[in-house]
Amino acid sequence: VVSGLDVAPGSGGAAFDRSMTFQDLNSHGDVLINTPLLPLGSTATARPSTYVKPVGGAVVRVAGYGDVDPNTGGTFTSVVALFLDDSGQVLFRATLTGGSTSSAFYAWRNGQPLRMIIANGDVNPLGGTFTENFGTQTARMNYAGLVMFPAGGSLWQNTEGGGTSVAVAAGSAAPAPMGGTFTALTIGPLGQGG
């Protein structure tokens, strides 16, 4: 698929190196790769970046250290891929410097504008703003493009056409026969259908 000796596109000549990880594989055989673009044992600054290797195609850079986010004007300092769906869409988290936020979740599809899912400082529909460090949080995406993530004790959903909305709010009533209220919701695996 990719050798650690291969030069990573858009890396200024850096190789993928041995410390790259294969993050995900979709049903077509496309591979999602995370790499620090740093030789193992090096004391230089890591440049966390994400790539996709489509079946029968060349490796494509999704996003990485030093890239400018067109949504916020900030510069990525860390990019970590989380999921690759069958349409080639990638879900990743990032930390940024400069611009209007310090961390966010994004969806990327080759040839389309980078879509910001949610960012630190965005307005929270339940009140206030999101204060989470999304650069260290987890999120899930299914093959239909539904993204789910926990924030502020609630569980949120995002779709390309529908934006972000609360799926289950902290403090909302749990259905019978369970009863009680939901608190501190987390995310588990998603079904892959719509």
Coordinates of N, CA and C in Angstrom, one line a residue:
V1 N 0.8 -1.2 0.0 CA 0.0 0.0 0.0 C 0.9 1.2 0.0
V2 N 1.6 1.5 1.1 CA 2.5 2.6 1.2 C 3.7 2.1 2.0
S3 N 4.9 2.4 1.6 CA 6.1 2.1 2.3 C 6.5 3.3 3.2
G4 N 7.1 3.0 4.3 CA 7.6 4.0 5.2 C 8.7 4.9 4.5
L5 N 9.3 4.3 3.4 CA 10.4 5.0 2.7 C 9.8 6.0 1.6
D6 N 8.5 5.8 1.3 CA 7.8 6.7 0.3 C 7.7 8.1 0.8
V7 N 8.0 9.0 -0.1 CA 7.8 10.5 0.2 C 6.3 10.8 0.2
A8 N 5.9 11.4 1.3 CA 4.5 11.7 1.5 C 4.1 13.0 0.7
P9 N 3.1 13.0 -0.1 CA 2.7 14.2 -0.9 C 2.5 15.4 0.0
G10 N 2.9 16.6 -0.4 CA 2.7 17.8 0.3 C 3.4 17.9 1.6
S11 N 4.5 17.1 1.8 CA 5.2 17.0 3.1 C 6.6 17.8 3.0
G12 N 6.9 18.4 1.9 CA 8.2 19.0 1.7 C 9.3 18.0 1.6
G13 N 9.0 16.8 1.2 CA 10.0 15.8 1.0 C 10.2 14.8 2.1
A14 N 9.3 14.9 3.2 CA 9.4 13.9 4.3 C 8.8 12.6 3.9
A15 N 9.4 11.5 4.4 CA 8.9 10.2 4.1 C 7.8 9.8 5.2
F16 N 6.9 8.9 4.8 CA 5.9 8.4 5.7 C 6.5 7.9 7.0
D17 N 7.6 7.1 6.9 CA 8.4 6.5 7.9 C 7.7 5.4 8.6
R18 N 8.4 4.7 9.5 CA 7.9 3.5 10.2 C 6.9 3.8 11.2
S19 N 6.8 5.0 11.7 CA 5.8 5.3 12.8 C 4.4 5.7 12.2
M20 N 4.2 5.5 10.9 CA 2.8 5.7 10.4 C 1.9 4.6 10.9
T21 N 0.6 5.0 11.0 CA -0.4 4.0 11.4 C -1.5 3.9 10.3
F22 N -2.0 2.7 10.1 CA -3.1 2.5 9.2 C -4.4 2.6 10.1
Q23 N -5.1 3.7 10.0 CA -6.2 4.1 10.8 C -7.5 3.3 10.5
D24 N -7.8 3.2 9.2 CA -9.1 2.6 8.8 C -9.0 2.1 7.4
L25 N -9.9 1.3 7.0 CA -10.0 0.6 5.7 C -11.5 0.6 5.4
N26 N -11.9 1.1 4.2 CA -13.3 1.0 3.8 C -13.6 -0.3 3.0
S27 N -14.8 -0.5 2.7 CA -15.2 -1.8 2.0 C -14.6 -1.8 0.6
H28 N -14.2 -0.7 0.0 CA -13.5 -0.7 -1.3 C -12.1 -1.1 -1.3
G29 N -11.5 -1.0 -0.1 CA -10.1 -1.3 0.1 C -9.2 0.0 0.2
D30 N -9.9 1.2 0.2 CA -9.1 2.4 0.4 C -8.6 2.5 1.8
V31 N -7.4 3.0 2.0 CA -6.7 3.0 3.3 C -6.5 4.4 3.8
L32 N -6.8 4.6 5.1 CA -6.6 5.9 5.8 C -5.4 5.8 6.7
I33 N -4.5 6.7 6.5 CA -3.1 6.7 7.1 C -2.9 8.0 8.0
N34 N -2.5 7.8 9.2 CA -2.0 8.8 10.1 C -0.5 8.7 10.2
T35 N 0.2 9.8 10.1 CA 1.7 9.8 10.2 C 2.2 11.1 10.8
P36 N 3.2 11.0 11.7 CA 3.9 12.2 12.2 C 4.9 12.8 11.3
L37 N 5.1 12.1 10.1 CA 6.1 12.6 9.1 C 7.5 12.9 9.8
L38 N 7.9 11.9 10.7 CA 9.0 12.0 11.5 C 9.7 10.7 11.6
P39 N 11.0 10.6 11.4 CA 11.7 9.3 11.5 C 11.6 8.9 13.0
L40 N 11.4 7.6 13.2 CA 11.4 7.0 14.6 C 12.7 7.4 15.3
G41 N 12.5 7.9 16.5 CA 13.7 8.2 17.3 C 14.2 9.7 17.1
S42 N 13.6 10.4 16.1 CA 14.0 11.8 15.9 C 13.6 12.7 17.0
T43 N 14.3 13.7 17.2 CA 14.0 14.7 18.3 C 13.3 16.0 17.6
A44 N 13.2 16.0 16.3 CA 12.5 17.1 15.6 C 11.1 17.2 16.0
T45 N 10.4 18.3 15.7 CA 9.0 18.4 15.9 C 8.2 17.6 15.0
A46 N 7.2 16.8 15.6 CA 6.4 16.0 14.8 C 5.4 16.9 13.9
R47 N 5.0 16.4 12.8 CA 4.1 17.1 11.9 C 2.9 16.2 11.6
P48 N 2.0 15.9 12.6 CA 0.9 15.0 12.4 C 0.1 15.3 11.2
S49 N -0.1 14.4 10.3 CA -0.8 14.5 9.0 C -1.6 13.3 8.7
T50 N -2.6 13.4 7.8 CA -3.4 12.3 7.4 C -3.5 12.2 5.9
Y51 N -3.5 11.0 5.4 CA -3.5 10.7 4.0 C -4.5 9.6 3.7
V52 N -5.0 9.5 2.4 CA -5.8 8.4 2.0 C -5.1 7.8 0.8
K53 N -5.1 6.4 0.7 CA -4.5 5.7 -0.4 C -5.7 4.9 -1.0
P54 N -6.3 5.5 -2.1 CA -7.4 4.8 -2.7 C -6.9 3.6 -3.5
V55 N -7.8 2.6 -3.6 CA -7.4 1.4 -4.4 C -7.1 1.9 -5.8
G56 N -6.0 1.5 -6.4 CA -5.6 1.8 -7.7 C -5.3 3.2 -8.0
G57 N -5.2 4.0 -7.0 CA -4.9 5.4 -7.1 C -3.6 5.9 -6.3
A58 N -3.3 7.1 -6.5 CA -2.1 7.7 -5.8 C -2.5 8.1 -4.4
V59 N -1.6 8.2 -3.5 CA -1.8 8.7 -2.1 C -2.2 10.2 -2.2
V60 N -3.2 10.5 -1.4 CA -3.7 11.9 -1.4 C -3.6 12.5 0.0
R61 N -3.1 13.7 0.2 CA -3.0 14.3 1.5 C -4.4 14.9 1.8
V62 N -4.9 14.5 3.0 CA -6.2 15.0 3.5 C -5.9 16.4 4.1
A63 N -5.1 16.4 5.1 CA -4.7 17.6 5.9 C -3.6 17.3 6.8
G64 N -2.8 18.3 7.2 CA -1.7 18.1 8.1 C -1.1 19.3 8.6
Y65 N -0.1 19.1 9.4 CA 0.6 20.1 10.1 C 1.0 21.2 9.1
G66 N 0.7 22.5 9.5 CA 1.1 23.6 8.7 C 0.1 24.0 7.6
D67 N -0.9 23.2 7.3 CA -1.9 23.5 6.4 C -2.9 24.6 7.0
V68 N -3.4 25.5 6.2 CA -4.3 26.5 6.6 C -5.7 26.0 6.5
D69 N -6.5 26.2 7.5 CA -7.9 25.8 7.5 C -8.7 26.9 6.9
P70 N -9.4 26.6 5.7 CA -10.2 27.7 5.1 C -11.4 28.1 5.8
N71 N -11.8 27.4 6.8 CA -13.0 27.7 7.6 C -12.7 28.7 8.7
T72 N -11.5 28.6 9.3 CA -11.2 29.5 10.5 C -10.0 30.4 10.2
G73 N -9.3 30.2 9.2 CA -8.0 31.0 9.0 C -6.9 30.5 9.8
G74 N -7.1 29.5 10.7 CA -6.0 29.0 11.6 C -5.1 28.0 10.8
T75 N -4.0 27.7 11.4 CA -3.1 26.7 10.9 C -3.1 25.4 11.7
F76 N -3.2 24.3 11.0 CA -3.3 23.0 11.7 C -1.9 22.7 12.4
T77 N -2.0 22.4 13.7 CA -0.8 21.9 14.4 C -0.8 20.4 14.6
S78 N -2.0 19.8 14.5 CA -2.1 18.4 14.6 C -3.4 17.9 13.9
V79 N -3.3 16.9 13.1 CA -4.4 16.3 12.4 C -4.4 14.8 12.7
V80 N -5.5 14.2 13.2 CA -5.6 12.8 13.4 C -6.9 12.3 12.8
A81 N -6.8 11.4 11.8 CA -7.9 10.8 11.2 C -8.6 9.8 12.1
L82 N -9.9 9.8 12.0 CA -10.7 8.9 12.8 C -11.5 7.8 12.0
F83 N -11.9 8.2 10.8 CA -12.8 7.2 10.1 C -12.8 7.5 8.6
L84 N -12.9 6.5 7.7 CA -13.0 6.6 6.3 C -14.3 5.9 5.8
D85 N -15.2 6.6 5.2 CA -16.4 5.9 4.7 C -16.3 5.4 3.3
D86 N -17.3 4.7 2.8 CA -17.2 4.1 1.5 C -17.2 5.1 0.3
S87 N -17.7 6.4 0.6 CA -17.6 7.4 -0.4 C -16.3 8.1 -0.5
G88 N -15.4 7.7 0.4 CA -14.1 8.3 0.5 C -14.0 9.5 1.4
Q89 N -15.1 9.8 2.1 CA -15.1 10.9 3.1 C -14.3 10.5 4.4
V90 N -13.5 11.4 4.9 CA -12.7 11.2 6.0 C -13.2 12.1 7.2
L91 N -13.3 11.5 8.3 CA -13.6 12.3 9.6 C -12.3 12.4 10.3
F92 N -11.9 13.7 10.6 CA -10.7 13.9 11.4 C -10.8 15.0 12.5
R93 N -10.0 14.9 13.5 CA -9.9 16.0 14.5 C -8.6 16.7 14.3
A94 N -8.6 18.0 14.8 CA -7.4 18.8 14.6 C -7.3 19.8 15.7
T95 N -6.1 20.2 16.0 CA -5.8 21.4 16.8 C -5.2 22.4 15.9
L96 N -5.4 23.7 16.2 CA -5.0 24.8 15.4 C -4.4 25.9 16.2
T97 N -3.7 26.8 15.5 CA -3.1 28.0 16.1 C -3.6 29.1 15.2
G98 N -3.8 30.3 15.8 CA -4.3 31.4 15.0 C -5.8 31.2 14.6
G99 N -6.4 32.1 13.9 CA -7.7 31.8 13.4 C -8.8 32.0 14.5
S100 N -10.0 31.4 14.3 CA -11.1 31.6 15.2 C -11.3 30.5 16.2
T101 N -10.5 29.4 16.2 CA -10.7 28.3 17.1 C -9.4 27.6 17.3
S102 N -9.4 26.8 18.4 CA -8.2 26.1 18.7 C -8.3 24.6 18.5
S103 N -9.5 24.1 18.2 CA -9.7 22.7 17.9 C -11.1 22.5 17.2
A104 N -11.2 21.4 16.4 CA -12.4 21.1 15.7 C -12.4 19.7 15.1
F105 N -13.6 19.3 14.7 CA -13.8 18.1 13.9 C -14.1 18.5 12.5
Y106 N -13.6 17.7 11.5 CA -13.8 18.1 10.1 C -14.2 16.8 9.3
A107 N -14.8 17.1 8.2 CA -15.1 16.0 7.2 C -14.5 16.5 5.9
W108 N -13.7 15.5 5.3 CA -13.0 15.8 4.0 C -13.4 14.8 3.0
R109 N -13.6 15.3 1.8 CA -13.8 14.4 0.6 C -13.0 15.1 -0.5
N110 N -12.3 14.3 -1.3 CA -11.4 14.7 -2.3 C -12.1 15.6 -3.3
G111 N -11.6 16.8 -3.6 CA -12.3 17.6 -4.6 C -13.4 18.5 -4.1
Q112 N -13.7 18.4 -2.8 CA -14.8 19.2 -2.2 C -14.2 20.1 -1.1
P113 N -14.9 21.2 -0.8 CA -14.4 22.1 0.3 C -14.4 21.3 1.6
L114 N -13.4 21.6 2.4 CA -13.2 21.1 3.8 C -14.4 21.5 4.6
R115 N -15.1 20.5 5.2 CA -16.3 20.8 6.0 C -16.0 20.8 7.5
M116 N -16.2 21.9 8.2 CA -16.0 21.9 9.7 C -17.3 21.4 10.3
I117 N -17.2 20.4 11.1 CA -18.3 19.8 11.8 C -18.7 20.6 13.0
I118 N -17.7 20.8 13.9 CA -17.9 21.6 15.1 C -16.6 22.1 15.6
A119 N -16.5 23.2 16.2 CA -15.3 23.8 16.7 C -15.4 24.4 18.1
N120 N -14.3 24.4 18.8 CA -14.3 25.0 20.1 C -14.7 26.5 19.9
G121 N -15.7 26.9 20.7 CA -16.1 28.3 20.6 C -17.4 28.5 19.8
D122 N -17.8 27.4 19.1 CA -19.1 27.5 18.3 C -20.2 27.7 19.3
V123 N -21.3 28.3 18.8 CA -22.5 28.4 19.7 C -23.1 27.1 19.9
N124 N -23.4 26.8 21.2 CA -24.1 25.6 21.6 C -25.6 25.8 21.5
P125 N -26.4 25.1 20.7 CA -27.8 25.3 20.7 C -28.5 25.2 22.0
L126 N -27.9 24.5 23.0 CA -28.5 24.4 24.3 C -28.1 25.5 25.2
G127 N -27.3 26.5 24.7 CA -26.9 27.6 25.5 C -25.4 27.7 25.6
G128 N -24.9 28.9 25.5 CA -23.5 29.2 25.7 C -22.7 28.8 24.4
T129 N -21.5 28.4 24.6 CA -20.6 27.9 23.5 C -20.0 26.6 23.9
F130 N -19.5 25.9 22.9 CA -18.8 24.6 23.1 C -17.4 25.0 23.6
T131 N -17.0 24.3 24.7 CA -15.7 24.6 25.3 C -14.8 23.4 25.3
E132 N -15.2 22.4 24.6 CA -14.4 21.1 24.5 C -13.1 21.3 23.7
N133 N -12.1 20.6 24.0 CA -10.9 20.5 23.2 C -11.2 19.4 22.2
F134 N -11.7 19.7 21.0 CA -12.1 18.6 20.1 C -10.9 18.0 19.5
G135 N -9.7 18.6 19.7 CA -8.4 18.0 19.2 C -8.0 16.7 19.9
T136 N -8.7 16.5 21.1 CA -8.3 15.3 21.8 C -9.6 14.4 22.0
Q137 N -10.7 14.8 21.5 CA -12.0 14.1 21.7 C -12.1 13.0 20.6
T138 N -13.1 12.2 20.8 CA -13.5 11.2 19.8 C -14.8 11.5 19.2
A139 N -15.0 11.1 18.0 CA -16.3 11.2 17.2 C -16.4 9.9 16.4
R140 N -17.6 9.7 15.9 CA -17.8 8.5 15.0 C -18.6 9.0 13.8
M141 N -18.4 8.3 12.7 CA -19.1 8.6 11.4 C -19.5 7.2 10.8
N142 N -20.7 7.2 10.3 CA -21.1 6.0 9.6 C -21.0 6.2 8.1
Y143 N -21.3 5.1 7.4 CA -21.1 5.2 5.9 C -22.1 6.1 5.2
A144 N -23.1 6.5 5.9 CA -24.1 7.5 5.4 C -23.7 8.9 5.7
G145 N -22.5 9.1 6.4 CA -22.0 10.4 6.6 C -22.5 11.1 7.9
L146 N -23.3 10.3 8.7 CA -23.7 10.8 10.0 C -22.6 10.9 11.0
V147 N -22.3 12.0 11.6 CA -21.2 12.1 12.6 C -21.9 12.3 13.9
M148 N -21.4 11.6 14.9 CA -21.9 11.7 16.3 C -20.7 12.0 17.2
F149 N -20.9 12.9 18.2 CA -19.8 13.2 19.1 C -20.4 13.7 20.4
P150 N -19.7 13.4 21.6 CA -20.2 13.9 22.9 C -19.6 15.3 23.1
A151 N -20.3 16.1 23.8 CA -19.8 17.5 24.2 C -20.8 18.0 25.3
G152 N -20.2 18.5 26.3 CA -21.0 19.1 27.4 C -22.0 18.2 28.0
G153 N -21.6 16.9 28.1 CA -22.5 15.9 28.7 C -23.6 15.4 27.8
S154 N -23.8 16.0 26.6 CA -24.8 15.6 25.7 C -24.2 14.9 24.5
L155 N -25.1 14.3 23.7 CA -24.6 13.6 22.5 C -25.2 14.4 21.3
W156 N -24.3 14.7 20.4 CA -24.6 15.5 19.2 C -24.5 14.8 17.9
Q157 N -25.3 15.2 16.9 CA -25.2 14.6 15.6 C -25.0 15.7 14.6
N158 N -24.3 15.4 13.4 CA -24.1 16.3 12.4 C -24.2 15.6 11.0
T159 N -24.9 16.2 10.1 CA -25.0 15.7 8.8 C -24.6 16.8 7.8
E160 N -24.2 16.4 6.6 CA -23.8 17.4 5.7 C -24.8 18.4 5.3
G161 N -26.1 18.0 5.2 CA -27.1 18.9 4.8 C -27.9 19.5 6.0
G162 N -27.7 18.9 7.2 CA -28.5 19.3 8.3 C -27.8 20.1 9.4
G163 N -26.5 20.1 9.3 CA -25.7 20.8 10.4 C -25.7 20.0 11.7
T164 N -25.4 20.7 12.8 CA -25.2 20.1 14.1 C -26.5 20.3 14.9
S165 N -27.0 19.2 15.6 CA -28.1 19.3 16.5 C -27.9 18.3 17.6
V166 N -28.6 18.5 18.7 CA -28.5 17.6 19.8 C -29.3 16.3 19.5
A167 N -28.6 15.1 19.8 CA -29.3 13.8 19.6 C -29.9 13.4 20.9
V168 N -29.2 13.6 22.0 CA -29.7 13.3 23.3 C -29.1 14.3 24.3
A169 N -29.9 15.1 24.9 CA -29.4 16.2 25.8 C -29.2 15.6 27.2
A170 N -28.1 16.0 27.9 CA -27.9 15.6 29.3 C -29.1 16.1 30.1
G171 N -29.6 15.3 31.0 CA -30.7 15.7 31.8 C -32.1 15.4 31.2
S172 N -32.1 14.9 29.9 CA -33.4 14.5 29.3 C -33.8 13.2 29.9
A173 N -35.1 13.0 29.8 CA -35.7 11.7 30.4 C -35.3 10.5 29.6
A174 N -35.0 9.4 30.3 CA -34.8 8.2 29.6 C -36.1 7.5 29.4
P175 N -36.3 6.8 28.3 CA -37.6 6.1 28.1 C -37.9 5.0 29.0
A176 N -39.2 4.7 29.2 CA -39.6 3.5 30.0 C -39.1 2.3 29.3
P177 N -38.8 1.2 30.0 CA -39.0 1.0 31.4 C -37.7 1.4 32.2
M178 N -36.7 2.0 31.5 CA -35.5 2.4 32.2 C -35.7 3.5 33.1
G179 N -36.4 4.6 32.7 CA -36.7 5.7 33.5 C -35.4 6.5 33.9
G180 N -35.6 7.5 34.7 CA -34.4 8.4 35.1 C -34.1 9.4 34.1
T181 N -32.9 9.9 34.1 CA -32.4 10.9 33.2 C -31.0 10.6 32.7
F182 N -30.7 11.0 31.5 CA -29.4 10.8 30.9 C -28.4 11.8 31.4
T183 N -27.2 11.3 31.8 CA -26.1 12.2 32.2 C -24.8 11.7 31.6
A184 N -23.9 12.7 31.4 CA -22.6 12.4 30.9 C -22.6 11.3 29.8
L185 N -23.2 11.6 28.7 CA -23.3 10.7 27.5 C -22.0 10.5 26.8
T186 N -21.7 9.3 26.4 CA -20.5 9.1 25.6 C -20.9 8.4 24.2
I187 N -20.0 8.2 23.4 CA -20.3 7.6 22.1 C -19.7 6.2 21.9
G188 N -20.4 5.3 21.3 CA -19.9 4.0 21.0 C -20.0 3.8 19.5
P189 N -19.9 2.6 19.0 CA -20.0 2.3 17.6 C -21.3 2.7 17.0
L190 N -21.3 3.2 15.7 CA -22.5 3.5 15.0 C -22.9 2.4 14.0
G191 N -24.2 2.3 13.8 CA -24.6 1.4 12.7 C -24.2 2.0 11.4
Q192 N -23.9 1.2 10.4 CA -23.4 1.7 9.1 C -24.5 2.1 8.1
G193 N -25.7 1.8 8.4 CA -26.8 2.2 7.5 C -27.1 3.7 7.6
G194 N -28.2 4.2 7.0 CA -28.6 5.6 7.1 C -29.2 5.9 8.4

